[in-house]
JSON list of C-alpha atoms in Angstrom, two decimals:
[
{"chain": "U", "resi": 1, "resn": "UNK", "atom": "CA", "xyz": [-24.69, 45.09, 14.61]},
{"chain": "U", "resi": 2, "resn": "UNK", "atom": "CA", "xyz": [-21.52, 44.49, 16.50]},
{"chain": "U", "resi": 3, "resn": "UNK", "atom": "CA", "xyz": [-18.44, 42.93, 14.39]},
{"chain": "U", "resi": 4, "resn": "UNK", "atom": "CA", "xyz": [-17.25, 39.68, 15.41]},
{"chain": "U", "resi": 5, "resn": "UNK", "atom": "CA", "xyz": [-14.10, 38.72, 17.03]},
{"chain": "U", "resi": 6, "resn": "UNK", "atom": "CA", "xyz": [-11.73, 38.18, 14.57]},
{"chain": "U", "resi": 7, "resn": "UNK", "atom": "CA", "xyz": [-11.19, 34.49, 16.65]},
{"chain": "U", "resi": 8, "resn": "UNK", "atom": "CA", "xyz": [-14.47, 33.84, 18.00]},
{"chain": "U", "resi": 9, "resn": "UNK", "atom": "CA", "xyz": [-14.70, 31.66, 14.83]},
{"chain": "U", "resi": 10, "resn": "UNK", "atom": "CA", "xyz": [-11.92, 29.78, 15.20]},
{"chain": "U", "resi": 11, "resn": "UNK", "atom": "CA", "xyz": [-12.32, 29.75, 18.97]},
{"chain": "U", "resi": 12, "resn": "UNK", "atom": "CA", "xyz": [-15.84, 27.76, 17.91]},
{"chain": "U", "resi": 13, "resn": "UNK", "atom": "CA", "xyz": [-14.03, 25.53, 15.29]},
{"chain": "U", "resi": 14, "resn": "UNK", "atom": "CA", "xyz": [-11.62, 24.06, 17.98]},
{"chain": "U", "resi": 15, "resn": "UNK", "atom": "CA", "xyz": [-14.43, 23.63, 20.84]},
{"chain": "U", "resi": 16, "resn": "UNK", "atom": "CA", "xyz": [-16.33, 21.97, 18.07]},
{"chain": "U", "resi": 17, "resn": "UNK", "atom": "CA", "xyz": [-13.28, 19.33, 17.28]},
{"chain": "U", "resi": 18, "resn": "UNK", "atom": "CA", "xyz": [-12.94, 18.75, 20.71]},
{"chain": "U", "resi": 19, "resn": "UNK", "atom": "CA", "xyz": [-16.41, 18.14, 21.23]},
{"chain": "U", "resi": 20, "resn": "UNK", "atom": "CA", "xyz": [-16.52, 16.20, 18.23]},
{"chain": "U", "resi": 21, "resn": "UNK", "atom": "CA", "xyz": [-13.26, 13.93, 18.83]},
{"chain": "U", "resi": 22, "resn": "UNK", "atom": "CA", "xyz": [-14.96, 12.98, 22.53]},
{"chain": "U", "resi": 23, "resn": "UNK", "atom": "CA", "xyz": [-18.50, 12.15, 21.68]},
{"chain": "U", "resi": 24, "resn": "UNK", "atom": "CA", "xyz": [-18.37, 11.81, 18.06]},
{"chain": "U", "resi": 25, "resn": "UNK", "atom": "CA", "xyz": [-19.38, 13.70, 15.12]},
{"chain": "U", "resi": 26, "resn": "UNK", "atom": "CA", "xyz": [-22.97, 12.49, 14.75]},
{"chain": "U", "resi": 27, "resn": "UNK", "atom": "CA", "xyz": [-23.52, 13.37, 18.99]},
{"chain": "U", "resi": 28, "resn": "UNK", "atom": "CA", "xyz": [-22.27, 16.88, 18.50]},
{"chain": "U", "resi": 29, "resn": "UNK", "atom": "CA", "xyz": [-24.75, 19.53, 19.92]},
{"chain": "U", "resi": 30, "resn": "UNK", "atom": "CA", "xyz": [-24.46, 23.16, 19.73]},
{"chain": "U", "resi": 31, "resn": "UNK", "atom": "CA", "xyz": [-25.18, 23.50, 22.98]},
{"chain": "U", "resi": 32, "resn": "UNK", "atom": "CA", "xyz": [-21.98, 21.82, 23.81]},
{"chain": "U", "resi": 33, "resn": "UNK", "atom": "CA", "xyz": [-19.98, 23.30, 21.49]},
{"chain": "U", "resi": 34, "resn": "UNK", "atom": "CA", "xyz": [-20.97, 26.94, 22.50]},
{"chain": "U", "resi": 35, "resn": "UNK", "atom": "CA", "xyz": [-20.29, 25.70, 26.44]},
{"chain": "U", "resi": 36, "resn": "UNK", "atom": "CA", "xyz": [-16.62, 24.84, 25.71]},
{"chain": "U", "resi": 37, "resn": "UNK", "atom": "CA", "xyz": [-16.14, 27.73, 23.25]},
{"chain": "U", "resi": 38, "resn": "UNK", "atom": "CA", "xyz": [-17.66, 30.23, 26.04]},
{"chain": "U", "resi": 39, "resn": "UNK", "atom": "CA", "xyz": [-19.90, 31.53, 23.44]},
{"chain": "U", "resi": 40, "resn": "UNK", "atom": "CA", "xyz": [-23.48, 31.74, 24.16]},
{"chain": "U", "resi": 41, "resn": "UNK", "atom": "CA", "xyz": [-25.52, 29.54, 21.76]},
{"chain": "U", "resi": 42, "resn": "UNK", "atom": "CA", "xyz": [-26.79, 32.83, 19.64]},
{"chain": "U", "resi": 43, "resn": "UNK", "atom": "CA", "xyz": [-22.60, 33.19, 19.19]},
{"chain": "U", "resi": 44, "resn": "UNK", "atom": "CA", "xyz": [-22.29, 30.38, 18.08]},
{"chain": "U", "resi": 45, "resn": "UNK", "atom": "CA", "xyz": [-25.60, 30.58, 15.59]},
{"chain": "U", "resi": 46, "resn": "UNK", "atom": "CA", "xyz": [-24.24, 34.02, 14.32]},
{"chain": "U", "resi": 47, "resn": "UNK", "atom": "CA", "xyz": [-21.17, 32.29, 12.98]},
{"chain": "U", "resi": 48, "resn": "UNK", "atom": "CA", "xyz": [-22.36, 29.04, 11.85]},
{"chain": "U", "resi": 49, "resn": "UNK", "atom": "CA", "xyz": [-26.14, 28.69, 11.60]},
{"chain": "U", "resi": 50, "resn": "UNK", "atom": "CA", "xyz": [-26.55, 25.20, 11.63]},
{"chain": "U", "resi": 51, "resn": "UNK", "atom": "CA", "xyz": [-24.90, 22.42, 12.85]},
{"chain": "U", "resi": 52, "resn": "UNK", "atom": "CA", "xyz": [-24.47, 21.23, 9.16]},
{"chain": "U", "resi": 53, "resn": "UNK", "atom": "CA", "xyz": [-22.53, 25.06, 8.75]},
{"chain": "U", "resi": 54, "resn": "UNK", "atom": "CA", "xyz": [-20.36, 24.09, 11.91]},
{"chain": "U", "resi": 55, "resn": "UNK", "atom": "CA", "xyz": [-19.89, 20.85, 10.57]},
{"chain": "U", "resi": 56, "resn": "UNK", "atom": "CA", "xyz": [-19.10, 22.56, 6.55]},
{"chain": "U", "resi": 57, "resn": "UNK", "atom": "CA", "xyz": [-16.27, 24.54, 8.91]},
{"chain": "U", "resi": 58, "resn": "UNK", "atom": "CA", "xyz": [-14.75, 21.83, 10.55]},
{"chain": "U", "resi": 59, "resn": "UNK", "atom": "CA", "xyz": [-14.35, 19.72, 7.56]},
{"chain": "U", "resi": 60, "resn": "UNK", "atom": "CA", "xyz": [-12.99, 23.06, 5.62]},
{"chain": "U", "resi": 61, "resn": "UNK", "atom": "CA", "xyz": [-10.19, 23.20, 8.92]},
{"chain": "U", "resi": 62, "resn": "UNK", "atom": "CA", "xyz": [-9.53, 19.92, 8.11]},
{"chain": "U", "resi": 63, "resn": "UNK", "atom": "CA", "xyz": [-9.37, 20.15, 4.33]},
{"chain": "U", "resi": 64, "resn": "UNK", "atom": "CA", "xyz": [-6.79, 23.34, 4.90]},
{"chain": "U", "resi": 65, "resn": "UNK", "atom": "CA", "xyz": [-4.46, 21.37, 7.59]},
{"chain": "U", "resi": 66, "resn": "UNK", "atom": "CA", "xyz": [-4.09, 18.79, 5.45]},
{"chain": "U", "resi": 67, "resn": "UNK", "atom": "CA", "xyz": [-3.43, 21.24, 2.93]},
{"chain": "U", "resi": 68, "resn": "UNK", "atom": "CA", "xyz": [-0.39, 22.69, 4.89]},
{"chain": "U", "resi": 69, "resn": "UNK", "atom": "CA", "xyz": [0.72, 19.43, 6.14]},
{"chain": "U", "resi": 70, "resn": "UNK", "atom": "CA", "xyz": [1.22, 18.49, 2.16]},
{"chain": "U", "resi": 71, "resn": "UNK", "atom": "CA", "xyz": [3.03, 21.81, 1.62]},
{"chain": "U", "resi": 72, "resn": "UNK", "atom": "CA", "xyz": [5.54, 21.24, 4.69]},
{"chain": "U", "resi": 73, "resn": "UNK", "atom": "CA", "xyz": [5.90, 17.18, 3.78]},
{"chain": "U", "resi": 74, "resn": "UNK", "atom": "CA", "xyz": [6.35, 18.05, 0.29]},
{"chain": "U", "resi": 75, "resn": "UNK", "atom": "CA", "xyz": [9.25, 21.02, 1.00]},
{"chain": "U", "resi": 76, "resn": "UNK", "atom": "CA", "xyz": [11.18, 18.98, 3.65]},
{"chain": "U", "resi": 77, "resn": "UNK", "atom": "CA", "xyz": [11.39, 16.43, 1.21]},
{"chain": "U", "resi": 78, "resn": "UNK", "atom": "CA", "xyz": [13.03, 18.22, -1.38]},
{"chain": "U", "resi": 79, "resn": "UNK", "atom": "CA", "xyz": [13.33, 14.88, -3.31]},
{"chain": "U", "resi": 80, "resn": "UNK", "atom": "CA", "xyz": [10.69, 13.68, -3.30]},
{"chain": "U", "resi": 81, "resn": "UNK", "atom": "CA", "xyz": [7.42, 14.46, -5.39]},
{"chain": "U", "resi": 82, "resn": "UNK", "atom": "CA", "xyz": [4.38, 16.09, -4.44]},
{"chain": "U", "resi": 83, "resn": "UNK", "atom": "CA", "xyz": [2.57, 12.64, -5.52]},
{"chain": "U", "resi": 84, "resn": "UNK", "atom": "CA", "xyz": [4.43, 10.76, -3.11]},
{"chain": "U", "resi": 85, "resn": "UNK", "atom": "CA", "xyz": [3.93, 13.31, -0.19]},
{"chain": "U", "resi": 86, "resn": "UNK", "atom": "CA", "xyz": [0.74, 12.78, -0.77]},
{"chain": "U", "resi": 87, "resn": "UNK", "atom": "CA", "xyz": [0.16, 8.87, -0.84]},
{"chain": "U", "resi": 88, "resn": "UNK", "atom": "CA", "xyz": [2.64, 8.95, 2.33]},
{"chain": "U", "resi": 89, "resn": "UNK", "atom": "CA", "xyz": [-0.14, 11.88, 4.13]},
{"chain": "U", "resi": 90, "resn": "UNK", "atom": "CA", "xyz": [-3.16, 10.17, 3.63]},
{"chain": "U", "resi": 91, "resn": "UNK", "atom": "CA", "xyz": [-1.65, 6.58, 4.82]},
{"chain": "U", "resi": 92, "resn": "UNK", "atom": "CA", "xyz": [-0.79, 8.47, 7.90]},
{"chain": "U", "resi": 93, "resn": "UNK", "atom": "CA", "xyz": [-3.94, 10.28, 7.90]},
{"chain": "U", "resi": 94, "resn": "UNK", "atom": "CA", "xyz": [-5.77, 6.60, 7.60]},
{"chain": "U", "resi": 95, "resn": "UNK", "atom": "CA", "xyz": [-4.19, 5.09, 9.87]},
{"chain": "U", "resi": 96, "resn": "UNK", "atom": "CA", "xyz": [-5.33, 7.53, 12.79]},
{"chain": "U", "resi": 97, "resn": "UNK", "atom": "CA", "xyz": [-8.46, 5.97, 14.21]},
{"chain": "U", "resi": 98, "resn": "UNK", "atom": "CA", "xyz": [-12.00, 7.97, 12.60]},
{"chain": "U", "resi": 99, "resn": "UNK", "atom": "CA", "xyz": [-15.49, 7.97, 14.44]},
{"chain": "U", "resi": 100, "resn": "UNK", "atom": "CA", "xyz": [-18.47, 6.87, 12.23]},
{"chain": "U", "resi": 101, "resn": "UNK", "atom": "CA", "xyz": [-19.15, 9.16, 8.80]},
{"chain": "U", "resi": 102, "resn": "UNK", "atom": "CA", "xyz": [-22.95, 8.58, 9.60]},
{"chain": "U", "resi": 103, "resn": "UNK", "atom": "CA", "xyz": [-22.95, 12.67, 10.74]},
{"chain": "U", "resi": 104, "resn": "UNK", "atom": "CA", "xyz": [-21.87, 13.15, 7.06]},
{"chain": "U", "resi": 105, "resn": "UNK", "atom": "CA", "xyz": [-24.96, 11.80, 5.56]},
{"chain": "U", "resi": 106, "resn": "UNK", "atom": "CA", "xyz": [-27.07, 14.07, 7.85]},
{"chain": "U", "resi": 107, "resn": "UNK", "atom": "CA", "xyz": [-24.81, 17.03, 7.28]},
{"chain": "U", "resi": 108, "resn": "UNK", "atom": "CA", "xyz": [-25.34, 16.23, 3.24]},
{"chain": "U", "resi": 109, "resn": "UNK", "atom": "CA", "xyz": [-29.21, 15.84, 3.55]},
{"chain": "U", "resi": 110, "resn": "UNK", "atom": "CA", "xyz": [-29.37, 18.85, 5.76]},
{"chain": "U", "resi": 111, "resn": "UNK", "atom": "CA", "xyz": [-27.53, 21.16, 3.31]},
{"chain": "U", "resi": 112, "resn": "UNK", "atom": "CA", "xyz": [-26.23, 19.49, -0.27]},
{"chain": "U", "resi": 113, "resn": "UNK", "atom": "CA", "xyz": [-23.28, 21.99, -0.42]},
{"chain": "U", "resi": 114, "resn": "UNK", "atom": "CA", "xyz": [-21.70, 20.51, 2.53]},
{"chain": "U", "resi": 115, "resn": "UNK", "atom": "CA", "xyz": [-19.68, 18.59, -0.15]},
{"chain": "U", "resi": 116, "resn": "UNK", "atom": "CA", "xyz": [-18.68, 21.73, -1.91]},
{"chain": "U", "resi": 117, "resn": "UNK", "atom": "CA", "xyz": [-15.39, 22.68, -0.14]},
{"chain": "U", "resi": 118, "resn": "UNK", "atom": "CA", "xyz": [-14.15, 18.97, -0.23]},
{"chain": "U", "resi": 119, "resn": "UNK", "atom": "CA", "xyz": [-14.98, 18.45, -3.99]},
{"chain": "U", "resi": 120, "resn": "UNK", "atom": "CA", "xyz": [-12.70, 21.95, -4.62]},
{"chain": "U", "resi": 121, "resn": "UNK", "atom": "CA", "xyz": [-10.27, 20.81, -2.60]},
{"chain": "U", "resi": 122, "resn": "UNK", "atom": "CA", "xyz": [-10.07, 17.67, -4.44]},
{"chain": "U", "resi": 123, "resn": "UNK", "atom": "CA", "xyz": [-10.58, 18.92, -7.68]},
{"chain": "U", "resi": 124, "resn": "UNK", "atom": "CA", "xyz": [-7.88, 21.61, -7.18]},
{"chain": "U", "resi": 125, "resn": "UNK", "atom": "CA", "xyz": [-5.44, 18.89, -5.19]},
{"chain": "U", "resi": 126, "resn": "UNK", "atom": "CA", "xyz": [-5.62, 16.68, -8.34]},
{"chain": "U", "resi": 127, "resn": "UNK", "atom": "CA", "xyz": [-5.04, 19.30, -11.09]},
{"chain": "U", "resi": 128, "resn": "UNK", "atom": "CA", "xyz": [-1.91, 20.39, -9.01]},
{"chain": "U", "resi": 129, "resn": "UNK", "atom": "CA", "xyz": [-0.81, 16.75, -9.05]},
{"chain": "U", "resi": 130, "resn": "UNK", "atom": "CA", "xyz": [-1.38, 16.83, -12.65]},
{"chain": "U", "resi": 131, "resn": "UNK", "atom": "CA", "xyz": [0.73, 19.93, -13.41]},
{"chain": "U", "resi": 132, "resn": "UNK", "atom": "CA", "xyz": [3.97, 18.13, -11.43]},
{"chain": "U", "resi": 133, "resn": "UNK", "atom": "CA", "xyz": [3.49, 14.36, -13.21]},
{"chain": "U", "resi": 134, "resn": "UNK", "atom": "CA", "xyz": [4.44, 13.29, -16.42]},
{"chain": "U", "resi": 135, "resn": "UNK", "atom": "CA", "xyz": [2.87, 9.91, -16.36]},
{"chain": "U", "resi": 136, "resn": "UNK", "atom": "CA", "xyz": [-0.84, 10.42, -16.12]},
{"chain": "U", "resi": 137, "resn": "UNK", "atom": "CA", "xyz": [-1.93, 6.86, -15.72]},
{"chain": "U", "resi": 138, "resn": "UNK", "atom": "CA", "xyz": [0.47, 6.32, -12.97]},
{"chain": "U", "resi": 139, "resn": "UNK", "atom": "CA", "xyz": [-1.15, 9.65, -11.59]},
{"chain": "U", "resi": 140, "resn": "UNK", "atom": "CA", "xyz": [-4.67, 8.31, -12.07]},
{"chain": "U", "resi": 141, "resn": "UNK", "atom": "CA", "xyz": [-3.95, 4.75, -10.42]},
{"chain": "U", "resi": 142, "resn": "UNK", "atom": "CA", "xyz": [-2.30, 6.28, -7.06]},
{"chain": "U", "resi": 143, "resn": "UNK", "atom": "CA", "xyz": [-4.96, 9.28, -6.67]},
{"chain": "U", "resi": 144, "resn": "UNK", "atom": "CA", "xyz": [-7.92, 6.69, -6.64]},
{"chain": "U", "resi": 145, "resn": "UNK", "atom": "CA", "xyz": [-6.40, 3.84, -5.19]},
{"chain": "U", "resi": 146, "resn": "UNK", "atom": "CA", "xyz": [-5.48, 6.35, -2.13]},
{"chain": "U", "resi": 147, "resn": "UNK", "atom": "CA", "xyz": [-8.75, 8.40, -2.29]},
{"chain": "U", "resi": 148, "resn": "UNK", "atom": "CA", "xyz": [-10.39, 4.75, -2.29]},
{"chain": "U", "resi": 149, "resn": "UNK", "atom": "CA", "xyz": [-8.47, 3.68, 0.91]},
{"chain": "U", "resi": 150, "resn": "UNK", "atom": "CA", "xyz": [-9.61, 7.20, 2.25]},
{"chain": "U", "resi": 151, "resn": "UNK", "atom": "CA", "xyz": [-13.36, 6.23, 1.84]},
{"chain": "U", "resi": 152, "resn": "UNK", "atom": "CA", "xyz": [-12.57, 2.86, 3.32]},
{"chain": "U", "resi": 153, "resn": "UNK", "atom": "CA", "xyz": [-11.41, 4.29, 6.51]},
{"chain": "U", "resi": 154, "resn": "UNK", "atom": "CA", "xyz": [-13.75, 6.99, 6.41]},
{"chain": "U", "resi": 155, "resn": "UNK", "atom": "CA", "xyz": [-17.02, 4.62, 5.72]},
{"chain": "U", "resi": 156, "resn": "UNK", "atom": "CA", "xyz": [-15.02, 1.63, 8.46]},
{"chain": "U", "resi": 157, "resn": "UNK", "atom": "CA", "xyz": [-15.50, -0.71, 5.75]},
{"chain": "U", "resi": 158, "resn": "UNK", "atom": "CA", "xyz": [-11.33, -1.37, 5.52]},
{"chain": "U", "resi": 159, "resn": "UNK", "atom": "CA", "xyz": [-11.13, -4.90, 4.41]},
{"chain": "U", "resi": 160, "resn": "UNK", "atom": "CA", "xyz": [-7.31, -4.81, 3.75]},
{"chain": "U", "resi": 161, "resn": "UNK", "atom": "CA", "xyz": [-4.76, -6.29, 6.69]},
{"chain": "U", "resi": 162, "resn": "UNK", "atom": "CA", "xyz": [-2.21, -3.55, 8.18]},
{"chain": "U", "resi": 163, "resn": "UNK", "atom": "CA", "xyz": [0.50, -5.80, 6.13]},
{"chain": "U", "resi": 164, "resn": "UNK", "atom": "CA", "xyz": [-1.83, -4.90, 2.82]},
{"chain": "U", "resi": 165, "resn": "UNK", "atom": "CA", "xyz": [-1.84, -1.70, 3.96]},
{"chain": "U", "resi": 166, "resn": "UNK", "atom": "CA", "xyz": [1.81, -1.08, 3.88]},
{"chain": "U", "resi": 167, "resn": "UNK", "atom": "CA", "xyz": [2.06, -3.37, 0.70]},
{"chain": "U", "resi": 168, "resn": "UNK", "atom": "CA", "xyz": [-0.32, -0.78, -1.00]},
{"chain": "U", "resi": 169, "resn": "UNK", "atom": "CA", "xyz": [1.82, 2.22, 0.16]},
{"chain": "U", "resi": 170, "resn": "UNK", "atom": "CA", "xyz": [4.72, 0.60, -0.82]},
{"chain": "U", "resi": 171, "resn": "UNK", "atom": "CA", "xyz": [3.32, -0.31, -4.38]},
{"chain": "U", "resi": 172, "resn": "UNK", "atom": "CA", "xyz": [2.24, 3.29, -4.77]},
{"chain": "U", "resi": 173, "resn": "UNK", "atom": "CA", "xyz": [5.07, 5.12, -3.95]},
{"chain": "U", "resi": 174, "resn": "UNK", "atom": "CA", "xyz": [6.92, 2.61, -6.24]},
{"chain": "U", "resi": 175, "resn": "UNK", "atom": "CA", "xyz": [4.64, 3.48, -8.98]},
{"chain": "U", "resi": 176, "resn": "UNK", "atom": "CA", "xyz": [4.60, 7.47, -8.22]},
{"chain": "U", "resi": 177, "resn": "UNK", "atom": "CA", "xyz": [8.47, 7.17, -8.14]}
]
């Protein structure tokens, strides 16, 4: 068996967010994703199996970005806490317009440990956050208040204004200090 190239992967992951971004999550078919790559469709299979794999991938891209986008927020703001890079990441991060989860729920039934990587990341997100705060109920209150506003904008079931929004934010940050 021939060894992959070392960006065939990746080369995959970003035809797949393109592909993804213009039709949709839930409309995303191999097929197309191995036509914009250039891969043939058995390519694409060796890397990813099933679209629920290429779908694990993509969310793991995401989860690392977001990962590195903390780290750079958090270091250019040499003031500021790791907390409040965070609740001033994911208001950004909401406020970018999301396609329908629905392609989540299939991804979930077609392979349960699609939620693995994001419950690490989470997990490992929040004992980090722990480590650099003192005040564990102000900790507690700003992690699920923004991982709540998260799964409003990821579900499209946002009932707050854009001026409860930035009230939110605001109260956050004030609380996170």
């Amino acid at each position: 068996m021939r060894p992959r190239k070392a960006n065939s992967r990746e080369k995959i992951l970003a035809a797949a967010a393109d592909v993804a971004r213009e039709a949709g999550p839930g409309s995303l078919s191999l097929e197309a994703v191995a036509s914009r790559a250039g891969v043939s469709k058995g390519g694409l299979l060796y890397n990813f199996p099933t679209k629920a794999k290429l779908m694990q991938g993509l969310v793991e891209n995401y989860l690392r970005d977001f990962q590195k986008a903390l780290e750079a927020r958090a270091a250019e703001a040499r003031h500021e806490s790791v907390l409040s890079a965070y609740i001033k990441l994911s208001a950004d991060d909401c406020e970018r317009p999301k396609p329908s989860a629905s392609w989540m729920f299939s991804a979930i039934a077609e392979d349960p440990d699609f939620l693995t990587p994001i419950n690490a990341f989470k997990h490992q997100l929040f004992e980090r956050l722990k480590g650099e705060t003192q005040d564990l109920g102000s900790l507690l209150v700003c992690f699920l208040a923004i991982e709540g506003m998260r799964s409003m904008n990821l579900f499209d079931s946002d009932v707050l204004s854009e001026d409860e929004h930035k009230l939110l934010v605001a109260s956050l940050l004030k609380i996170a200090g």
